[in-house]
PDB file of C-alpha atoms and ligand atoms in Angstrom:
ATOM      1  CA  UNK L 104     -39.734  -9.000  44.884  1.00  0.00           C
ATOM      2  CA  UNK L 105     -39.817 -11.266  41.852  1.00  0.00           C
ATOM      3  CA  UNK L 106     -38.393 -14.789  42.014  1.00  0.00           C
ATOM      4  CA  UNK L 107     -35.232 -14.005  39.992  1.00  0.00           C
ATOM      5  CA  UNK L 108     -34.342 -11.142  42.352  1.00  0.00           C
ATOM      6  CA  UNK L 109     -34.998 -13.424  45.319  1.00  0.00           C
ATOM      7  CA  UNK L 110     -32.719 -16.107  43.843  1.00  0.00           C
ATOM      8  CA  UNK L 111     -29.991 -13.520  43.242  1.00  0.00           C
ATOM      9  CA  UNK L 112     -30.297 -12.269  46.828  1.00  0.00           C
ATOM     10  CA  UNK L 113     -30.212 -15.859  48.128  1.00  0.00           C
ATOM     11  CA  UNK L 114     -27.126 -16.678  46.056  1.00  0.00           C
ATOM     12  CA  UNK L 115     -25.270 -13.497  47.017  1.00  0.00           C
ATOM     13  CA  UNK L 116     -26.044 -14.039  50.706  1.00  0.00           C
ATOM     14  CA  UNK L 117     -24.377 -17.457  50.520  1.00  0.00           C
ATOM     15  CA  UNK L 118     -21.337 -16.067  48.721  1.00  0.00           C
ATOM     16  CA  UNK L 119     -21.143 -13.264  51.261  1.00  0.00           C
ATOM     17  CA  UNK L 120     -20.922 -15.781  54.080  1.00  0.00           C
ATOM     18  CA  UNK L 121     -18.160 -17.681  52.277  1.00  0.00           C
ATOM     19  CA  UNK L 122     -16.141 -14.518  51.403  1.00  0.00           C
ATOM     20  CA  UNK L 123     -15.564 -15.959  47.923  1.00  0.00           C
ATOM     21  CA  UNK L 124     -15.527 -12.697  46.028  1.00  0.00           C
ATOM     22  CA  UNK L 125     -14.515 -14.258  42.714  1.00  0.00           C
ATOM     23  CA  UNK L 126     -18.016 -15.386  41.835  1.00  0.00           C
ATOM     24  CA  UNK L 127     -19.630 -12.333  43.303  1.00  0.00           C
ATOM     25  CA  UNK L 128     -17.536  -9.930  41.301  1.00  0.00           C
ATOM     26  CA  UNK L 129     -17.066 -11.724  38.036  1.00  0.00           C
ATOM     27  CA  UNK L 130     -18.459 -15.168  37.236  1.00  0.00           C
ATOM     28  CA  UNK L 131     -22.162 -14.822  38.016  1.00  0.00           C
ATOM     29  CA  UNK L 132     -22.683 -11.359  36.504  1.00  0.00           C
ATOM     30  CA  UNK L 133     -20.720 -12.521  33.448  1.00  0.00           C
ATOM     31  CA  UNK L 134     -22.894 -15.646  33.162  1.00  0.00           C
ATOM     32  CA  UNK L 135     -25.979 -13.433  33.523  1.00  0.00           C
ATOM     33  CA  UNK L 136     -24.814 -11.200  30.658  1.00  0.00           C
ATOM     34  CA  UNK L 137     -24.346 -14.199  28.353  1.00  0.00           C
ATOM     35  CA  UNK L 138     -27.649 -15.742  29.425  1.00  0.00           C
ATOM     36  CA  UNK L 139     -29.481 -12.504  28.569  1.00  0.00           C
ATOM     37  CA  UNK L 140     -27.664 -12.265  25.235  1.00  0.00           C
ATOM     38  CA  UNK L 141     -28.518 -15.824  24.201  1.00  0.00           C
ATOM     39  CA  UNK L 142     -32.126 -15.433  25.377  1.00  0.00           C
ATOM     40  CA  UNK L 143     -32.364 -12.410  23.051  1.00  0.00           C
ATOM     41  CA  UNK L 144     -31.317 -14.712  20.199  1.00  0.00           C
ATOM     42  CA  UNK L 145     -33.799 -17.424  21.235  1.00  0.00           C
ATOM     43  CA  UNK L 146     -37.001 -15.607  22.276  1.00  0.00           C
ATOM     44  CA  UNK L 147     -38.895 -18.913  22.436  1.00  0.00           C
ATOM     45  CA  UNK L 148     -36.948 -19.831  25.592  1.00  0.00           C
ATOM     46  CA  UNK L 149     -38.305 -19.088  29.065  1.00  0.00           C
ATOM     47  CA  UNK L 150     -36.014 -16.261  30.237  1.00  0.00           C
ATOM     48  CA  UNK L 151     -37.109 -16.533  33.859  1.00  0.00           C
ATOM     49  CA  UNK L 152     -36.070 -20.205  33.958  1.00  0.00           C
ATOM     50  CA  UNK L 153     -32.674 -19.348  32.438  1.00  0.00           C
ATOM     51  CA  UNK L 154     -32.057 -16.481  34.879  1.00  0.00           C
ATOM     52  CA  UNK L 155     -33.043 -18.624  37.849  1.00  0.00           C
ATOM     53  CA  UNK L 156     -30.517 -21.173  36.620  1.00  0.00           C
ATOM     54  CA  UNK L 157     -27.864 -18.427  36.509  1.00  0.00           C
ATOM     55  CA  UNK L 158     -28.341 -17.569  40.166  1.00  0.00           C
ATOM     56  CA  UNK L 159     -28.837 -21.099  41.473  1.00  0.00           C
ATOM     57  CA  UNK L 160     -26.386 -23.246  39.484  1.00  0.00           C
ATOM     58  CA  UNK L 161     -23.292 -22.622  41.607  1.00  0.00           C
ATOM     59  CA  UNK L 162     -24.840 -21.912  45.026  1.00  0.00           C
ATOM     60  CA  UNK L 163     -23.277 -25.033  46.519  1.00  0.00           C
ATOM     61  CA  UNK L 164     -19.718 -24.042  45.569  1.00  0.00           C
ATOM     62  CA  UNK L 165     -19.586 -22.319  48.902  1.00  0.00           C
ATOM     63  CA  UNK L 166     -21.279 -24.812  51.210  1.00  0.00           C
ATOM     64  CA  UNK L 167     -21.609 -28.518  51.911  1.00  0.00           C
ATOM     65  CA  UNK L 168     -19.714 -31.666  51.030  1.00  0.00           C
ATOM     66  CA  UNK L 169     -17.101 -30.824  48.398  1.00  0.00           C
ATOM     67  CA  UNK L 170     -16.652 -34.491  47.442  1.00  0.00           C
ATOM     68  CA  UNK L 171     -20.059 -34.462  45.755  1.00  0.00           C
ATOM     69  CA  UNK L 172     -20.386 -32.728  42.380  1.00  0.00           C
ATOM     70  CA  UNK L 173     -21.565 -29.168  42.969  1.00  0.00           C
ATOM     71  CA  UNK L 174     -24.174 -29.620  40.201  1.00  0.00           C
ATOM     72  CA  UNK L 175     -25.848 -32.289  42.365  1.00  0.00           C
ATOM     73  CA  UNK L 176     -25.578 -30.217  45.544  1.00  0.00           C
ATOM     74  CA  UNK L 177     -26.805 -27.060  43.805  1.00  0.00           C
ATOM     75  CA  UNK L 178     -29.807 -28.922  42.385  1.00  0.00           C
ATOM     76  CA  UNK L 179     -30.815 -29.926  45.920  1.00  0.00           C
ATOM     77  CA  UNK L 180     -30.397 -26.389  47.249  1.00  0.00           C
ATOM     78  CA  UNK L 181     -32.250 -24.928  44.252  1.00  0.00           C
ATOM     79  CA  UNK L 182     -35.159 -27.302  44.850  1.00  0.00           C
ATOM     80  CA  UNK L 183     -35.392 -26.276  48.502  1.00  0.00           C
ATOM     81  CA  UNK L 184     -35.225 -22.581  47.598  1.00  0.00           C
ATOM     82  CA  UNK L 185     -37.838 -22.808  44.826  1.00  0.00           C
ATOM     83  CA  UNK L 186     -40.252 -24.917  46.871  1.00  0.00           C
ATOM     84  CA  UNK L 187     -39.917 -22.586  49.833  1.00  0.00           C
ATOM     85  CA  UNK L 188     -40.831 -19.711  47.522  1.00  0.00           C
ATOM     86  CA  UNK L 189     -43.748 -21.671  46.021  1.00  0.00           C
ATOM     87  CA  UNK L 190     -42.355 -21.498  42.519  1.00  0.00           C
ATOM     88  CA  UNK L 191     -44.552 -22.700  39.647  1.00  0.00           C
ATOM     89  CA  UNK L 192     -44.423 -26.530  39.918  1.00  0.00           C
ATOM     90  CA  UNK L 193     -44.538 -26.814  36.109  1.00  0.00           C
ATOM     91  CA  UNK L 194     -41.421 -24.688  35.686  1.00  0.00           C
ATOM     92  CA  UNK L 195     -39.513 -25.893  38.733  1.00  0.00           C
ATOM     93  CA  UNK L 196     -38.178 -29.065  37.005  1.00  0.00           C
ATOM     94  CA  UNK L 197     -36.951 -26.903  34.106  1.00  0.00           C
ATOM     95  CA  UNK L 198     -34.755 -24.885  36.458  1.00  0.00           C
ATOM     96  CA  UNK L 199     -33.532 -27.995  38.261  1.00  0.00           C
ATOM     97  CA  UNK L 200     -32.587 -29.645  34.972  1.00  0.00           C
ATOM     98  CA  UNK L 201     -30.589 -26.532  33.993  1.00  0.00           C
ATOM     99  CA  UNK L 202     -28.741 -26.557  37.314  1.00  0.00           C
ATOM    100  CA  UNK L 203     -28.042 -30.297  37.222  1.00  0.00           C
ATOM    101  CA  UNK L 204     -26.866 -30.353  33.590  1.00  0.00           C
ATOM    102  CA  UNK L 205     -24.883 -27.104  33.549  1.00  0.00           C
ATOM    103  CA  UNK L 206     -21.522 -28.904  33.443  1.00  0.00           C
ATOM    104  CA  UNK L 207     -22.639 -31.081  30.507  1.00  0.00           C
ATOM    105  CA  UNK L 208     -20.882 -34.068  32.053  1.00  0.00           C
ATOM    106  CA  UNK L 209     -22.927 -36.981  33.406  1.00  0.00           C
ATOM    107  CA  UNK L 210     -26.201 -35.203  32.604  1.00  0.00           C
ATOM    108  CA  UNK L 211     -26.530 -33.408  29.254  1.00  0.00           C
ATOM    109  CA  UNK L 212     -28.751 -30.331  28.821  1.00  0.00           C
ATOM    110  CA  UNK L 213     -31.893 -31.335  26.940  1.00  0.00           C
ATOM    111  CA  UNK L 214     -34.211 -28.343  27.041  1.00  0.00           C
ATOM    112  CA  UNK L 215     -33.558 -25.067  25.236  1.00  0.00           C
ATOM    113  CA  UNK L 216     -33.275 -23.283  28.597  1.00  0.00           C
ATOM    114  CA  UNK L 217     -30.673 -25.754  29.888  1.00  0.00           C
ATOM    115  CA  UNK L 218     -28.715 -25.511  26.629  1.00  0.00           C
ATOM    116  CA  UNK L 219     -28.785 -21.705  26.841  1.00  0.00           C
ATOM    117  CA  UNK L 220     -27.460 -21.813  30.349  1.00  0.00           C
ATOM    118  CA  UNK L 221     -24.734 -24.420  29.679  1.00  0.00           C
ATOM    119  CA  UNK L 222     -23.644 -22.252  26.745  1.00  0.00           C
ATOM    120  CA  UNK L 223     -23.767 -19.046  28.838  1.00  0.00           C
ATOM    121  CA  UNK L 224     -21.784 -20.616  31.679  1.00  0.00           C
ATOM    122  CA  UNK L 225     -19.031 -21.767  29.310  1.00  0.00           C
ATOM    123  CA  UNK L 226     -19.053 -18.505  27.355  1.00  0.00           C
ATOM    124  CA  UNK L 227     -18.705 -16.575  30.614  1.00  0.00           C
ATOM    125  CA  UNK L 228     -15.485 -18.450  31.441  1.00  0.00           C
ATOM    126  CA  UNK L 229     -14.101 -17.276  28.108  1.00  0.00           C
ATOM    127  CA  UNK L 230     -14.722 -13.599  28.907  1.00  0.00           C
ATOM    128  CA  UNK L 231     -13.767 -13.714  32.548  1.00  0.00           C
ATOM    129  CA  UNK L 232     -10.592 -13.718  34.651  1.00  0.00           C
ATOM    130  CA  UNK L 233     -10.692 -17.446  35.508  1.00  0.00           C
ATOM    131  CA  UNK L 234      -8.235 -18.560  32.809  1.00  0.00           C
ATOM    132  CA  UNK L 235      -5.835 -15.789  33.760  1.00  0.00           C
ATOM    133  CA  UNK L 236      -5.933 -16.914  37.378  1.00  0.00           C
ATOM    134  CA  UNK L 237      -5.130 -20.454  36.197  1.00  0.00           C
ATOM    135  CA  UNK L 238      -2.098 -19.125  34.307  1.00  0.00           C
ATOM    136  CA  UNK L 239      -0.942 -17.157  37.333  1.00  0.00           C
ATOM    137  CA  UNK L 240      -1.009 -20.330  39.406  1.00  0.00           C
ATOM    138  CA  UNK L 241       0.688 -22.484  36.778  1.00  0.00           C
ATOM    139  CA  UNK L 242      -2.373 -24.637  36.026  1.00  0.00           C
ATOM    140  CA  UNK L 243      -1.743 -24.771  32.289  1.00  0.00           C
ATOM    141  CA  UNK L 244      -2.859 -28.347  31.761  1.00  0.00           C
ATOM    142  CA  UNK L 245      -6.127 -27.779  33.567  1.00  0.00           C
ATOM    143  CA  UNK L 246      -6.631 -24.557  31.615  1.00  0.00           C
ATOM    144  CA  UNK L 247      -6.075 -26.336  28.286  1.00  0.00           C
ATOM    145  CA  UNK L 248      -8.742 -28.935  29.106  1.00  0.00           C
ATOM    146  CA  UNK L 249     -11.155 -26.379  30.485  1.00  0.00           C
ATOM    147  CA  UNK L 250     -10.796 -24.123  27.455  1.00  0.00           C
ATOM    148  CA  UNK L 251     -11.559 -27.063  25.152  1.00  0.00           C
ATOM    149  CA  UNK L 252     -14.628 -28.089  27.195  1.00  0.00           C
ATOM    150  CA  UNK L 253     -15.904 -24.510  27.293  1.00  0.00           C
ATOM    151  CA  UNK L 254     -15.404 -24.040  23.571  1.00  0.00           C
ATOM    152  CA  UNK L 255     -17.193 -27.360  22.967  1.00  0.00           C
ATOM    153  CA  UNK L 256     -20.182 -26.304  25.071  1.00  0.00           C
ATOM    154  CA  UNK L 257     -20.656 -22.889  23.477  1.00  0.00           C
ATOM    155  CA  UNK L 258     -21.407 -24.886  20.340  1.00  0.00           C
ATOM    156  CA  UNK L 259     -24.946 -25.522  21.609  1.00  0.00           C
ATOM    157  CA  UNK L 260     -25.511 -22.315  19.651  1.00  0.00           C
ATOM    158  CA  UNK L 261     -23.309 -22.188  16.543  1.00  0.00           C
ATOM    159  CA  UNK L 262     -23.522 -18.396  16.313  1.00  0.00           C
ATOM    160  CA  UNK L 263     -22.036 -18.093  19.823  1.00  0.00           C
ATOM    161  CA  UNK L 264     -19.339 -20.614  18.896  1.00  0.00           C
ATOM    162  CA  UNK L 265     -18.486 -18.543  15.833  1.00  0.00           C
ATOM    163  CA  UNK L 266     -18.526 -15.320  17.852  1.00  0.00           C
ATOM    164  CA  UNK L 267     -16.117 -16.775  20.410  1.00  0.00           C
ATOM    165  CA  UNK L 268     -13.718 -18.465  17.965  1.00  0.00           C
ATOM    166  CA  UNK L 269     -11.250 -15.535  17.905  1.00  0.00           C
ATOM    167  CA  UNK L 270     -11.428 -15.336  21.708  1.00  0.00           C
ATOM    168  CA  UNK L 271     -10.677 -19.072  21.967  1.00  0.00           C
ATOM    169  CA  UNK L 272      -7.651 -18.685  19.699  1.00  0.00           C
ATOM    170  CA  UNK L 273      -6.484 -15.660  21.697  1.00  0.00           C
ATOM    171  CA  UNK L 274      -6.623 -17.553  25.006  1.00  0.00           C
ATOM    172  CA  UNK L 275      -4.616 -20.414  23.491  1.00  0.00           C
ATOM    173  CA  UNK L 276      -1.997 -17.977  22.269  1.00  0.00           C
ATOM    174  CA  UNK L 277      -1.914 -16.073  25.554  1.00  0.00           C
ATOM    175  CA  UNK L 278      -1.547 -19.287  27.581  1.00  0.00           C
ATOM    176  CA  UNK L 279       1.343 -20.398  25.362  1.00  0.00           C
ATOM    177  CA  UNK L 280       3.104 -17.040  25.663  1.00  0.00           C
ATOM    178  CA  UNK L 281       2.462 -16.797  29.400  1.00  0.00           C
ATOM    179  CA  UNK L 282       3.830 -20.296  29.989  1.00  0.00           C
ATOM    180  CA  UNK L 283       6.984 -19.402  28.068  1.00  0.00           C
ATOM    181  CA  UNK L 284       7.717 -16.672  30.626  1.00  0.00           C
ATOM    182  CA  UNK L 285       8.390 -19.355  33.278  1.00  0.00           C
ATOM    183  CA  UNK L 286       7.155 -17.213  36.107  1.00  0.00           C
ATOM    184  CA  UNK L 287       7.512 -18.876  39.482  1.00  0.00           C
ATOM    185  CA  UNK L 288       4.297 -19.661  41.277  1.00  0.00           C
ATOM    186  CA  UNK L 289       4.415 -18.044  44.688  1.00  0.00           C
ATOM    187  CA  UNK L 290       0.844 -17.475  45.734  1.00  0.00           C
ATOM    188  CA  UNK L 291      -2.090 -19.819  45.311  1.00  0.00           C
ATOM    189  CA  UNK L 292      -5.548 -18.297  45.316  1.00  0.00           C
ATOM    190  CA  UNK L 293      -7.813 -19.313  48.165  1.00  0.00           C
ATOM    191  CA  UNK L 294     -10.395 -20.768  45.830  1.00  0.00           C
ATOM    192  CA  UNK L 295      -9.670 -23.390  43.172  1.00  0.00           C
ATOM    193  CA  UNK L 296     -11.647 -21.329  40.669  1.00  0.00           C
ATOM    194  CA  UNK L 297     -13.089 -24.510  39.185  1.00  0.00           C
ATOM    195  CA  UNK L 298     -16.209 -22.909  37.868  1.00  0.00           C
ATOM    196  CA  UNK L 299     -18.063 -24.650  35.130  1.00  0.00           C
TER     197      UNK L 299
HETATM  198 FE1  FE2 T 412     -20.671 -24.790  38.105  1.00  0.00          FE
HETATM  199 FE1  FE2 T 413     -20.852 -21.448  36.829  1.00  0.00          FE
END
């Protein structure tokens, strides 16, 4: 089994234990689709590194101390996984940097692979159900900030930013119209759906 398949299996086994089906069903496959698409546009990037980042970046959402940033916790888990599987020591830091910088907060993506993944992760939020779930639970302020951060981070690749501009405008419009319905929040989802 190649290392990407192993990482996917490892990630899915952790999600399975946590019964968090949101990521299993939507976020990670969506992030994978975007990662593949952007890698097609940037053939100079190491696709294996990007795909390993897809499957390892959020592994700690489901385990460990939730007070620590999941990018930090995922980096630690990714390192353990990659070392255990004797991954190429030259490429290992490239994956870890992608995992650690995927939120583009305290650590910014510096390599092309990390930029591809940060872009793919944000783009995947814009074509996923996460924003809709935020609307359904009345988290409009959080959604507004998240949408802006995601749209900012897809700009690592201007063609992706351009491609997603109509989608960005549509989400803004939908959120405004949904909010105007004044639906009463009755059920909160189990997960906070704070994927980024
Ligand atoms: Fe994340
Ligand atoms: Fe993510």
